[in-house]
Short mmCIF file of C-alpha atoms and ligand atoms in Angstrom, two decimals:
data_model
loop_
_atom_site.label_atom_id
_atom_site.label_comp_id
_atom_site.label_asym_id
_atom_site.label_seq_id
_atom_site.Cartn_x
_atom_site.Cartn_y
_atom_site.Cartn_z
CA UNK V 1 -15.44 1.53 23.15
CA UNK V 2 -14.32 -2.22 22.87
CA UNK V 3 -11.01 -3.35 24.48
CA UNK V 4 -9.69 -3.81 20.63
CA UNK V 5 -6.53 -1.94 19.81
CA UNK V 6 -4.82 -1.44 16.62
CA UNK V 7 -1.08 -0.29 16.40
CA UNK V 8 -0.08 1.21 12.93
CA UNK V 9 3.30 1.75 11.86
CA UNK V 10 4.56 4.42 9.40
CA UNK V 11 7.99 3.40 7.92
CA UNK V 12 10.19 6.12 7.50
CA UNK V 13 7.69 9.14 6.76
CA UNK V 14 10.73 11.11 5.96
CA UNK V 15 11.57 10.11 3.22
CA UNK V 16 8.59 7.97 1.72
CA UNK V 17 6.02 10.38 1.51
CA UNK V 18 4.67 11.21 -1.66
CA UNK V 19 0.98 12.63 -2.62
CA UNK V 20 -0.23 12.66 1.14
CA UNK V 21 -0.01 9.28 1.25
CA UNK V 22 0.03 9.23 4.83
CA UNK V 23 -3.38 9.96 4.61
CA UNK V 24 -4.50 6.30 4.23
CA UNK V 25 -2.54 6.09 7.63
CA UNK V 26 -5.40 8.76 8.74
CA UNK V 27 -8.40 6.64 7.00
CA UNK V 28 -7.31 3.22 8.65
CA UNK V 29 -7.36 4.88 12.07
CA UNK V 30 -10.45 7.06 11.21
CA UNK V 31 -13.17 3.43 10.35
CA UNK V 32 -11.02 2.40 13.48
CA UNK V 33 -12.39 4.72 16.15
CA UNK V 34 -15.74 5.16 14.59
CA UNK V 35 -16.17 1.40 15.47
CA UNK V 36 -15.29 2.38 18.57
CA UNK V 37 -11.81 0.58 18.21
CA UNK V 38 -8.85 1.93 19.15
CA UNK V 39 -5.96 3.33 17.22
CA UNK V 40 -2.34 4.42 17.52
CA UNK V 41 0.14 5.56 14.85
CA UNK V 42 3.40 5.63 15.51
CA UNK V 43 6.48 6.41 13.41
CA UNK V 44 9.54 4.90 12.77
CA UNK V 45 11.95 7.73 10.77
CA UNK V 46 15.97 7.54 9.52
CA UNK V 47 16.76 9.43 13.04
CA UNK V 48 14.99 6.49 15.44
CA UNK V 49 17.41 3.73 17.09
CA UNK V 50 15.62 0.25 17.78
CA UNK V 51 13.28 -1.37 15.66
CA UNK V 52 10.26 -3.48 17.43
CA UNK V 53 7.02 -4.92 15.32
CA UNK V 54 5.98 -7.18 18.57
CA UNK V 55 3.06 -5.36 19.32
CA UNK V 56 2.45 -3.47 15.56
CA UNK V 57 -0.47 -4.41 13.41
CA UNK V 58 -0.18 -2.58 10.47
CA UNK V 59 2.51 -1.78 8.58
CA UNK V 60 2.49 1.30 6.04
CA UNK V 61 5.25 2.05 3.53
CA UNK V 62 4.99 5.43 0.90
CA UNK V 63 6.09 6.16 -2.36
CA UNK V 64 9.09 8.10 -2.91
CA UNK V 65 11.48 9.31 -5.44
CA UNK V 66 14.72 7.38 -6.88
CA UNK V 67 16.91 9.53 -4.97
CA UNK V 68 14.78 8.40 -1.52
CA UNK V 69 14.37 4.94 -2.91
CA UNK V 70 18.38 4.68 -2.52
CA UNK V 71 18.58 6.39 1.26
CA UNK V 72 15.74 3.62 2.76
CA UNK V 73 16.93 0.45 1.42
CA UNK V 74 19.72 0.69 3.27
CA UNK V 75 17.68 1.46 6.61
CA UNK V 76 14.68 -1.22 5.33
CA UNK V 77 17.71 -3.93 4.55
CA UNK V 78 19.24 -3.19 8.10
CA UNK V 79 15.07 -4.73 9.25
CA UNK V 80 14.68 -7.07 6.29
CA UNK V 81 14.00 -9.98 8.60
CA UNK V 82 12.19 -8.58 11.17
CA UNK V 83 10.17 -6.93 8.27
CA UNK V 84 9.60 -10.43 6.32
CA UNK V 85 9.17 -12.50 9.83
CA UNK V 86 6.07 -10.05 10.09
CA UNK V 87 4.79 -10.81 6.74
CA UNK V 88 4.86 -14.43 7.04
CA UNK V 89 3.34 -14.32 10.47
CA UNK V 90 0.31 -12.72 8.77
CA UNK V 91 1.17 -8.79 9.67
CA UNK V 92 -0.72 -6.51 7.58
CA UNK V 93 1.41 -4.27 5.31
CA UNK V 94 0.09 -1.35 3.05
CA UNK V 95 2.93 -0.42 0.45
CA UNK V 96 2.58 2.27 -1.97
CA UNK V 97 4.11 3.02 -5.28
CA UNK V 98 8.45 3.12 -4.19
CA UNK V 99 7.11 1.03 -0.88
CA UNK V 100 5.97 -1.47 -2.88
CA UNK V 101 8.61 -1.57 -5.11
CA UNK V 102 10.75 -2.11 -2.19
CA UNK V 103 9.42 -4.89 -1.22
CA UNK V 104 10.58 -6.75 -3.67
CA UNK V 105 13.75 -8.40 -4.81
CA UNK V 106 15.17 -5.30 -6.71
CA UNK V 107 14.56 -1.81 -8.51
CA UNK V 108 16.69 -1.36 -11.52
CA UNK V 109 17.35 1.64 -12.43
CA UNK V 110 19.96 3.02 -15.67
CA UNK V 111 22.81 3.20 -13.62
CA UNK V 112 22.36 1.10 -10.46
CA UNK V 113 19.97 -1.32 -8.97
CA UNK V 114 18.50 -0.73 -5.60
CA UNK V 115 18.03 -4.13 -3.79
CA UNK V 116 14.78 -4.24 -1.86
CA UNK V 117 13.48 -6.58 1.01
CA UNK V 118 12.50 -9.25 -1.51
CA UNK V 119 9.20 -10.32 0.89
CA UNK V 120 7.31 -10.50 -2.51
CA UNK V 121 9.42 -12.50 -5.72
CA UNK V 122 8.95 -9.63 -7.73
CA UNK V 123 11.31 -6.93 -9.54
CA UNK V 124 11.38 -3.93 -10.86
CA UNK V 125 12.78 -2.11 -13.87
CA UNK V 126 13.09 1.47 -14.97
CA UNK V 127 10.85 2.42 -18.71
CA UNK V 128 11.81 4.93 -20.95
CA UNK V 129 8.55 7.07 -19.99
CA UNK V 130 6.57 7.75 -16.58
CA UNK V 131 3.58 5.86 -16.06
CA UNK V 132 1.07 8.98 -15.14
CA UNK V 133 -2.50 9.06 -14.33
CA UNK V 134 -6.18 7.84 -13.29
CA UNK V 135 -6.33 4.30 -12.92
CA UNK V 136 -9.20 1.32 -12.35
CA UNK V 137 -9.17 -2.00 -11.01
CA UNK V 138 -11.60 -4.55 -10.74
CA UNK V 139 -10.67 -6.12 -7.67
CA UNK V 140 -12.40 -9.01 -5.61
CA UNK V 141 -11.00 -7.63 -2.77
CA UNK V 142 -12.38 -4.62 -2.87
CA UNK V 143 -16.33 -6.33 -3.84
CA UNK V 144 -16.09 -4.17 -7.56
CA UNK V 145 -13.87 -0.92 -8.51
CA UNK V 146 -10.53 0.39 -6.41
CA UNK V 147 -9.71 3.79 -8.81
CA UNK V 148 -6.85 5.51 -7.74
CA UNK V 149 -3.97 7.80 -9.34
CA UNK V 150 -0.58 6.26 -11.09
CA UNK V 151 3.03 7.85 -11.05
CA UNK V 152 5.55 5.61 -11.98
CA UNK V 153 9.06 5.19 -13.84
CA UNK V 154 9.33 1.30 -12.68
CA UNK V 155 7.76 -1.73 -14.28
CA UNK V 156 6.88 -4.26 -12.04
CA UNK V 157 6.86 -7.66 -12.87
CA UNK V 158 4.93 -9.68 -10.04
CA UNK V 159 5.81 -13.26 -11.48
CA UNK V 160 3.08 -15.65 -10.09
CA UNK V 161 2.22 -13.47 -7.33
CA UNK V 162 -1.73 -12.70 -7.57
CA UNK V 163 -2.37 -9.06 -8.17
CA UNK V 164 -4.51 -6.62 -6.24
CA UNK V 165 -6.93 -6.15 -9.39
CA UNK V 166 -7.60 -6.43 -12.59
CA UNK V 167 -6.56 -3.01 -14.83
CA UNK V 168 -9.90 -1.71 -16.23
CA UNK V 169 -8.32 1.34 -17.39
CA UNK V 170 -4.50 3.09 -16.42
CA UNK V 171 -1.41 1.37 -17.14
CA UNK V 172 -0.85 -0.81 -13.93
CA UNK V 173 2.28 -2.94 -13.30
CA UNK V 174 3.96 -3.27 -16.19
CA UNK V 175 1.74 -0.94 -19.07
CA UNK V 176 1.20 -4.59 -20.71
CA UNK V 177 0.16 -7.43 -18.17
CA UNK V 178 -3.17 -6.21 -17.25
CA UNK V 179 -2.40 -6.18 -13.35
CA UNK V 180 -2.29 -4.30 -10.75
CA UNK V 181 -0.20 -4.29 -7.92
CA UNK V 182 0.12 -7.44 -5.22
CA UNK V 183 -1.97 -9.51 -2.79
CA UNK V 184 0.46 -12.02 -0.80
CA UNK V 185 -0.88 -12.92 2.73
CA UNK V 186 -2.05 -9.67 4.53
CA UNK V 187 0.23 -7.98 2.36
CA UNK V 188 -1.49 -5.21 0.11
CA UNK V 189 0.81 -3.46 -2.32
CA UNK V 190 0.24 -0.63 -4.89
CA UNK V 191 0.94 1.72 -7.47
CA UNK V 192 -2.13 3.73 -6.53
CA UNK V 193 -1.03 6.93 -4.83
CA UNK V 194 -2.49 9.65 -2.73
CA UNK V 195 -6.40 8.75 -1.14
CA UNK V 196 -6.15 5.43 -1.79
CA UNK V 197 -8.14 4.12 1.11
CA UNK V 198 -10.45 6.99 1.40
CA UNK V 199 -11.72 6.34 -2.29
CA UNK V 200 -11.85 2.50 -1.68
CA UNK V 201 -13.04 2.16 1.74
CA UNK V 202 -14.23 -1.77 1.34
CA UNK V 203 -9.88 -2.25 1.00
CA UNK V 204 -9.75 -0.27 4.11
CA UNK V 205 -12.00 -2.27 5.68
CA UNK V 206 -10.43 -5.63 4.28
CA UNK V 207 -6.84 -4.42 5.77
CA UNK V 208 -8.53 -3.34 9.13
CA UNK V 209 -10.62 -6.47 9.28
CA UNK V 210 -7.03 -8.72 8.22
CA UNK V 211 -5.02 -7.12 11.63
CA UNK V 212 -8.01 -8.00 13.73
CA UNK V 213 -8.37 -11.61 13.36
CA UNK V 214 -5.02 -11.74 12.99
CA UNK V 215 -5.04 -10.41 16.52
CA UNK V 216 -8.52 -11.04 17.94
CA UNK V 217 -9.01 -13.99 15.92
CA UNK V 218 -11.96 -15.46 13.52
CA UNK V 219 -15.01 -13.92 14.94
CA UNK V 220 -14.20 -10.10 14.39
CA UNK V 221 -17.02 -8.62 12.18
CA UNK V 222 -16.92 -4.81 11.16
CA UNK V 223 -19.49 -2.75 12.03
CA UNK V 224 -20.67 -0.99 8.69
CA UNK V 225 -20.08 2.54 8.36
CA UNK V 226 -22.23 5.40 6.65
CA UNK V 227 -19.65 5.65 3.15
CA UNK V 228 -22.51 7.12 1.06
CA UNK V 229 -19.93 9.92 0.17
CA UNK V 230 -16.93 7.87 -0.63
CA UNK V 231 -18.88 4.99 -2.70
CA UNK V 232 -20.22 8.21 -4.48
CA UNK V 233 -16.39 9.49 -5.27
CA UNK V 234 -15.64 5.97 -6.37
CA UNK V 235 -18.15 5.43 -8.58
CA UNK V 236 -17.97 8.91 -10.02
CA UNK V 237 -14.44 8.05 -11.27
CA UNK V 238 -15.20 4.19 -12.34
CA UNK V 239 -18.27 6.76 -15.16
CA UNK V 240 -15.89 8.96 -15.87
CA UNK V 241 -13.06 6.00 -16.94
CA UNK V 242 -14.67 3.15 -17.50
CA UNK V 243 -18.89 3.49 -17.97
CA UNK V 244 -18.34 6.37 -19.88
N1 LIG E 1 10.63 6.15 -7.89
C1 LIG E 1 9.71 5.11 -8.24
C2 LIG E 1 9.31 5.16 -9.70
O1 LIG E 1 9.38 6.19 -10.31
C3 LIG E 1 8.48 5.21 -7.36
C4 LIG E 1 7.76 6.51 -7.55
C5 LIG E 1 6.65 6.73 -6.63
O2 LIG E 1 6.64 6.29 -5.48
N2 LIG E 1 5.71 7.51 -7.13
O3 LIG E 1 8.92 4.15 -10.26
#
């Protein structure tokens, strides 16, 4: 075991919790302790008083439905600049899907427009049909292929932000831009849902290898891990999409 510690924070689990995506919270600790690194996850829900990033790492935000979208932007606004100091200062966040909308300036929806934390110049808009299924990305940051699932009403559009990839096949942002989601500092947010990091395990290892210089600094290096199985999963979807 090193003396390297991680401390991963799940935003409001309650209510932003869509497809199991708390299970990326489960594959970030996972490469963690096989390193020999340690982990903790801790949760921060609608019922918990105090708020305190000092000593968090990583910061993980769901998806969620309209109706949840409205209850945590008031809770998220309430943090919105303890939430954006840690951005700036390099924290890592993982949003997904309604997380990442939130993070930016605003979700409009028909009949009212939820105002997010606006860390990333982006907004969001409601389409006339759901965005729904299998996506690919060619994405640097991922060294190739991040494939994933899509379930969205919003269209996001990310400005001059630089996306997280490339849309190979899917819909992506907006259905018409041709990106997918957003890379700002060690900020990595998504429309991909569900096993997001356990599919793409080269973006875990990006976000795990982000908190550690960020806390250890430069000279962290990853030890590399046996993902036979999930490179196997990934590239089994990337055929079935893309190569076919
Ligand atoms: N409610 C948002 C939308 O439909 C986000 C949905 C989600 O997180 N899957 O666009």
């Amino acid at each position: 075991m090193s003396d390297m510690k991680i401390k991963i924070m799940h935003l409001y689990p309650d209510l932003l919790n869509l497809y199991g995506d708390r299970g990326n919270i489960e594959c970030l600790k996972r490469r963690l302790i096989w390193r020999g690194i340690d982990a903790e996850v801790v949760s921060h829900t609608c019922d918990d008083s105090g708020f305190d990033l000092s000593d968090v790492d990583i910061l993980f935000l769901g998806g969620g439905s309209d109706r949840e979208q409205k209850i945590v932007c008031s809770r998220l606004l309430e943090h919105k600049a303890e939430i954006s100091g840690f951005a700036e200062n390099g924290g890592s966040i993982v949003a997904v899907c309604g997380g990442y909308q939130l993070l930016g300036r605003y979700y409009k929806l028909e009949d009212e427009t939820i105002e997010g934390l606006g860390i990333l110049d982006i907004y969001t808009e409601q389409g006339s049909k759901r965005l729904i299924g299998n996506i690919v990305l060619e994405s640097e940051l991922a060294g190739g292929y991040i494939v994933g699932f899509e379930n969205h009403g919003g269209r996001t559009h990310i400005g001059s932000h630089k996306p997280l990839g490339k849309v190979v096949y899917g819909h992506g942002n907006d259905e018409t831009s041709g990106a997918e989601g957003v890379v700002y500092k060690n900020v990595v947010a998504t429309y991909l849902h569900g096993p997001l990091l356990p599919k793409n395990p080269k973006l875990c290892d990006h976000i795990l290898k982000n908190a550690l210089i960020r806390k250890y600094g430069g000279g962290v290096e990853l030890a590399p891990l046996d993902d036979e199985l999930e490179n196997k999963a990934n590239e089994y979807i990337v055929n079935r999409f893309v190569k076919k």
